[in-house]
XYZ file of C-alpha atoms in Angstrom:
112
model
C -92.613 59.991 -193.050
C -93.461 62.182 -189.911
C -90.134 62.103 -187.396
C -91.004 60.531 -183.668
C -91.142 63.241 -181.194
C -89.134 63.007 -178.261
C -92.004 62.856 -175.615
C -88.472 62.687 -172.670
C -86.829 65.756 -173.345
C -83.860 66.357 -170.573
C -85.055 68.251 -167.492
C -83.859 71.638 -167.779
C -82.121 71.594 -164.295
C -80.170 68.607 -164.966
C -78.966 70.793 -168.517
C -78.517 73.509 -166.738
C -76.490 71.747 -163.456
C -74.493 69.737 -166.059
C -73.517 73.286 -168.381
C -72.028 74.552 -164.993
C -70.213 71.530 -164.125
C -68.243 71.243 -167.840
C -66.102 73.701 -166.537
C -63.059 72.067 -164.928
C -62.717 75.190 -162.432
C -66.439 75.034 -160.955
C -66.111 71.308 -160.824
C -63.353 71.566 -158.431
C -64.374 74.268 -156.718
C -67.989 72.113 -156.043
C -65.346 69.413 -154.623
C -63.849 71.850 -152.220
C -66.770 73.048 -150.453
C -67.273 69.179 -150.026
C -65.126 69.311 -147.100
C -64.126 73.314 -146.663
C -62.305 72.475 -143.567
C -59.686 70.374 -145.430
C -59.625 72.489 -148.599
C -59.654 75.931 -147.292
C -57.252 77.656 -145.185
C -60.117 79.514 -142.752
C -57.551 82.154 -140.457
C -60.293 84.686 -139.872
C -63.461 82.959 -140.911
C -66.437 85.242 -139.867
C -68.790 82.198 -140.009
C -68.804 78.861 -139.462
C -68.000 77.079 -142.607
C -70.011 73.907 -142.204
C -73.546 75.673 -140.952
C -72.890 79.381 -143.459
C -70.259 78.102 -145.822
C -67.023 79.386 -147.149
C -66.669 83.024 -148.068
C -65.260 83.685 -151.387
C -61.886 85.698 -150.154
C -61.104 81.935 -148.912
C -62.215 80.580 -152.519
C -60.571 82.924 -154.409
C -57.718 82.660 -151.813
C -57.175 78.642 -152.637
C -58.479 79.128 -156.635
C -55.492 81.712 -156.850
C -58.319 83.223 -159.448
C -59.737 87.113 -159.796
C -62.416 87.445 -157.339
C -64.364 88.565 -159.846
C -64.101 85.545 -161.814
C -64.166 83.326 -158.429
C -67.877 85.427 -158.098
C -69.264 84.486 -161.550
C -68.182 81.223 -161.365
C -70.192 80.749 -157.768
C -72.761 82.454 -159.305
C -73.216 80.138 -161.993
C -73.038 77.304 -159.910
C -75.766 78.789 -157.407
C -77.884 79.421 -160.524
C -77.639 75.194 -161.381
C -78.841 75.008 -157.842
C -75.702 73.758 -156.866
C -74.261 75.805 -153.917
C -76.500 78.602 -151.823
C -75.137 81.924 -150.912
C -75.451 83.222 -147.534
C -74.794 87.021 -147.051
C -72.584 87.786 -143.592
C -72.105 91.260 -143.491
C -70.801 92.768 -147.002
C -68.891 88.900 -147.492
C -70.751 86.313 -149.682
C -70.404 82.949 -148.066
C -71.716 79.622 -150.564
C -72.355 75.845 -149.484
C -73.019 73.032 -151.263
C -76.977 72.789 -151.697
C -76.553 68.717 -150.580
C -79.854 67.655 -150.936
C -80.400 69.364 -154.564
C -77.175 67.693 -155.638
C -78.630 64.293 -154.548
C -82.041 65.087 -156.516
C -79.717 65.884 -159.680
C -77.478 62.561 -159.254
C -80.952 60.853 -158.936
C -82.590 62.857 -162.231
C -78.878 62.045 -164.141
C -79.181 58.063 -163.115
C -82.889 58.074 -164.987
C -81.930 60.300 -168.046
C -79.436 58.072 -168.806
């Protein structure tokens, strides 16, 4: 007897935005840039945190993590499509990509 194929396999963005989000740290850090100007302390912001984002010194800064490990994580997340990266001078700055993480709430509601 032949197995059924699986003609609905999982979109490979929502896999890929749900592998980054099983780790508690990017989860939270996602959270964060919710609101950066309640969860970051922003003394000498070069940008504007709502329009650019939140540059990872100030991440790293409230993560008390490595920068290093602060920048993998981000970059993780930006590769889910989560957050965007905005260069201002040499400082990375990421935001929360809102309207991608409404398409992947939307995609998770019909897989499941």
């Amino acid at each position: 007897m032949a197995e059924a194929t699986d003609t609905h396999a999982p979109d490979q963005d929502l896999v890929r935005a749900l592998r980054a989000l099983s780790n508690p740290m990017r989860l939270q850090l996602l959270a964060w840039l919710r609101d950066p100007q309640s969860n970051f302390s922003l003394g000498g912001a070069i940008a504007d945190p709502d329009e650019v984002g939140v540059c990872v010194t100030h991440i790293q800064a409230r993560a008390g993590l490595a920068q290093s490990t602060v920048s993998a994580y981000m970059a993780e997340l930006e590769r889910a499509g989560l957050v965007r990266s905005t260069r201002v001078g040499k400082w990375t700055h990421y935001k929360r990509d809102e309207q991608r993480i409404s398409e992947l709430v939307t995609a998770l509601g019909r897989t499941l």
